XYZ file of C-alpha atoms in Angstrom:
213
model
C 0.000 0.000 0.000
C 1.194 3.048 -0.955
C 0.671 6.989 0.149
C -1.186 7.668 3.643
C -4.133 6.277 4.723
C -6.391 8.570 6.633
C -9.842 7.799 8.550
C -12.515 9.291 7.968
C -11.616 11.880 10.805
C -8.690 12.855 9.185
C -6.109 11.139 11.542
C -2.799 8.528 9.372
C -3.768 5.570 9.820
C -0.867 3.106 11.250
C 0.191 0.245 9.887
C -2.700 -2.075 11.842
C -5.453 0.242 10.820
C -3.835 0.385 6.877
C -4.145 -3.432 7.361
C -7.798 -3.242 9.120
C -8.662 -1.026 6.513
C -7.294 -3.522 3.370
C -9.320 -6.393 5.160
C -12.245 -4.369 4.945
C -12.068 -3.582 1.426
C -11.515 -7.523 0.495
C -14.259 -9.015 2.451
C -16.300 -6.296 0.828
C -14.679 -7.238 -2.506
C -15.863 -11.172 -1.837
C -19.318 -10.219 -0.357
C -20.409 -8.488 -3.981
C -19.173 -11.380 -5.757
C -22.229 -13.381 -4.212
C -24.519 -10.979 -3.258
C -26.560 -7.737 -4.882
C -25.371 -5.032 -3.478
C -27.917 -2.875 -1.923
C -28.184 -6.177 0.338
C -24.556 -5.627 1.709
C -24.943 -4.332 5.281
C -22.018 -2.804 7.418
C -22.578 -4.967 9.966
C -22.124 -8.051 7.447
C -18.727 -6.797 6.366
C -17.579 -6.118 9.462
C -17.981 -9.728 11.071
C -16.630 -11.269 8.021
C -13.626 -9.352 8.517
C -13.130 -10.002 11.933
C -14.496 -6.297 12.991
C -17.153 -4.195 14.475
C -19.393 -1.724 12.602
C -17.587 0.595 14.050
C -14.258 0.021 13.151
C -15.691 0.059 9.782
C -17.237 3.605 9.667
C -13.351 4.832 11.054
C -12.501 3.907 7.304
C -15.366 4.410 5.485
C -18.295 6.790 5.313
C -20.478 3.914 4.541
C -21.029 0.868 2.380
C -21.251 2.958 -0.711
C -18.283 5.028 0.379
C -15.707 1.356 0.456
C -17.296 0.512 -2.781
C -16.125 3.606 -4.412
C -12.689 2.974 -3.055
C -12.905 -0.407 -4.617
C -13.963 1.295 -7.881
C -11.276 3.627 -7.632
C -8.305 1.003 -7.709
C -9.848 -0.906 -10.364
C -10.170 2.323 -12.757
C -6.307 2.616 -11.944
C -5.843 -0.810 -12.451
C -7.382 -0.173 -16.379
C -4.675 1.681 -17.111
C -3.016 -0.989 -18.168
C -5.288 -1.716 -21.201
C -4.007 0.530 -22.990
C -0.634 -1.415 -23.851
C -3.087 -3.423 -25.814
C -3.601 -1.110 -28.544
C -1.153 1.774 -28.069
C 1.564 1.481 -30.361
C 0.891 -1.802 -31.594
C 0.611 -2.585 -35.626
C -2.297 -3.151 -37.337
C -1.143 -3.788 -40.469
C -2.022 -7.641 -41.878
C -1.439 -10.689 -39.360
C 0.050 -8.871 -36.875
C -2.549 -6.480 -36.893
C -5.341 -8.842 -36.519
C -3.245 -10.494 -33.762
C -3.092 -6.684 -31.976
C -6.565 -7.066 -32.163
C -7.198 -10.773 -30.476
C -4.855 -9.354 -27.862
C -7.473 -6.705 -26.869
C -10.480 -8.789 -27.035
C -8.502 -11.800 -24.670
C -7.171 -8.537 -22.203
C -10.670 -6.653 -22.321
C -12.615 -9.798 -21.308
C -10.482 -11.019 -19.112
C -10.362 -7.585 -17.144
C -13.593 -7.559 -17.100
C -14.079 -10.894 -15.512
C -11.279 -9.976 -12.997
C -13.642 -7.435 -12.205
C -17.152 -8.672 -12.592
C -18.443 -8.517 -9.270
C -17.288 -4.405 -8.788
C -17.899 -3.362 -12.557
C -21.932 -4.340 -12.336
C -21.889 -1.822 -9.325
C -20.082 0.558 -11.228
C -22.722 0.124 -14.279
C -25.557 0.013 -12.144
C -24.522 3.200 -10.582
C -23.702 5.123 -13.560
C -27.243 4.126 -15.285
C -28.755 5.188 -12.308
C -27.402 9.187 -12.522
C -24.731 8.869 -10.352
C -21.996 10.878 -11.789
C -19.138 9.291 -9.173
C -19.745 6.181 -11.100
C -20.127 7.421 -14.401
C -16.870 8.740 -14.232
C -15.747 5.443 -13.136
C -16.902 3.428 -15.828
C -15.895 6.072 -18.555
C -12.225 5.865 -17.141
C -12.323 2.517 -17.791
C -13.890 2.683 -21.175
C -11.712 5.415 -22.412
C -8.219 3.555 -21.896
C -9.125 1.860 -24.982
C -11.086 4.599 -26.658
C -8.453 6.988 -26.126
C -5.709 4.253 -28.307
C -8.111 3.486 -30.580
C -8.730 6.412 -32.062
C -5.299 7.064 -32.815
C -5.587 3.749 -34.253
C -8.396 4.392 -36.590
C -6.970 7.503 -37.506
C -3.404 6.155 -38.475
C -5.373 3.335 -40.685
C -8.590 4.793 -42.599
C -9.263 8.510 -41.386
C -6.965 9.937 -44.307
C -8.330 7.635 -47.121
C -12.004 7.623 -46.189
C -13.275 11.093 -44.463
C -16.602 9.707 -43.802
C -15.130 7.822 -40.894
C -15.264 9.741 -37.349
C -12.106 7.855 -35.385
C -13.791 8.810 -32.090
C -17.108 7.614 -33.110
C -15.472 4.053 -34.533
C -13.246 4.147 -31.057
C -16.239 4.725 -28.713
C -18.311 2.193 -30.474
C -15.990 -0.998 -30.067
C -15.493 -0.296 -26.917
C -19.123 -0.299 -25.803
C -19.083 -3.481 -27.756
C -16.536 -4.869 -25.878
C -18.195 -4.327 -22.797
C -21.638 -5.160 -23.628
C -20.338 -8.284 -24.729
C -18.156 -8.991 -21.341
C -21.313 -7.627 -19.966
C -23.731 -10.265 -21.500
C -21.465 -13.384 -21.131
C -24.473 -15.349 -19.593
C -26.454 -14.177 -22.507
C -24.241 -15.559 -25.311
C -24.109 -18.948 -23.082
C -28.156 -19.090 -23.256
C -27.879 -18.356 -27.118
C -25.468 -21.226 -27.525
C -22.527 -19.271 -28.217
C -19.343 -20.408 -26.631
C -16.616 -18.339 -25.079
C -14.141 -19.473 -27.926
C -16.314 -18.676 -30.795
C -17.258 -15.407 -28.819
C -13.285 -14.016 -28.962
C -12.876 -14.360 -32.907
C -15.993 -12.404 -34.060
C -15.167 -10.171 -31.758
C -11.428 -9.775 -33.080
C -13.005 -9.718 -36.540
C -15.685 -6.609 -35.617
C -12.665 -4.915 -34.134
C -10.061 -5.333 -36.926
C -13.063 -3.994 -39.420
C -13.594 -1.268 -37.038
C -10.008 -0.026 -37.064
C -8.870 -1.219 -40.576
C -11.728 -1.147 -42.412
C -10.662 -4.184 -43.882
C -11.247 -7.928 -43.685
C -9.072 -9.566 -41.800
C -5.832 -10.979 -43.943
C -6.648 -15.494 -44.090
């Protein structure tokens, strides 16, 4: 852990209370994996973690509050999507490659963070902007590389396309799709015939070309 952790008082917290405070977060982490979250109580945290209520509510405003901080890391934690598509070639095999690489990363971020990323969704569809901004962080570490992308590849030969529009577009199919995984299982579609169409719609995006056989 890195930085200083404060209560919610203001006071650095010590090394026991940055630990307290981790075990908090994790248990709350687990609980949302099996439950909805409005039903997550303080109370129910707190005892899985070893705790009182109110040792929780030293680090955390409320349950809302440690789910935000949970949000927070995993928006940081996105960053890292964009080595998937910044820089990379797009040109032929390797570029079709470049874009199996983002599919396999994307989804498997995604799953990494199920549990706190239908929070996040549910949040931002509801209004609340602290989300929003959350899930658009997320979002834009590919949108942001893919528009460069799209630029570099079709933008000068064909002005019709809009880079941003193209960018912003695969990436909400990227995450409806990680999104819908139960879906595609009730329509028969399997996990390993989900990743190439989706490597295919993303190298047409970009290239505007089929990818090379």
């Amino acid at each position: 852990m890195t930085g200083q952790v404060r209560t919610v008082d203001g006071r650095v917290a010590g090394r026991r209370g940055q630990e307290t405070r981790q075990k908090l977060l994790d248990c709350l982490r687990e609980m949302l994996s099996t439950s909805p979250y409005r039903d997550v109580k303080v109370i129910d945290v707190a005892r899985m973690a070893g705790t009182s209520p109110a040792t929780f509510y030293q680090y955390f405003p409320d349950v809302e509050g440690a789910v935000l901080e949970i949000a927070e890391e995993m928006a940081e934690d996105s960053v890292g999507l964009k080595e998937l598509v910044e820089g990379k070639s797009w040109a032929g095999k390797t570029g079709y490659t470049t874009s199996e690489e983002l599919v396999d990363g994307f989804l498997a971020f995604w799953r990494k963070n199920d549990a706190i990323l239908r929070v996040v969704t549910l949040g931002a569809a509801e209004g609340d902007k602290r989300f929003f901004k959350i899930r658009m962080k997320v979002l834009n570490s590919v949108v942001g590389p893919l528009t460069e992308a799209v630029k570099a590849n079709q933008a000068k030969t064909d002005k019709s396309v809009d880079p941003a529009a193209v960018a912003g577009a695969l990436a909400s199919l990227l995450a409806s799709a990680a999104e819908h995984s139960k879906a595609f299982t009730s329509w028969g579609v399997k996990v390993k015939d989900l990743k190439p169409n989706l490597a295919l719609q993303v190298y047409l995006g970009v290239t505007g070309k089929k990818p090379p056989k």
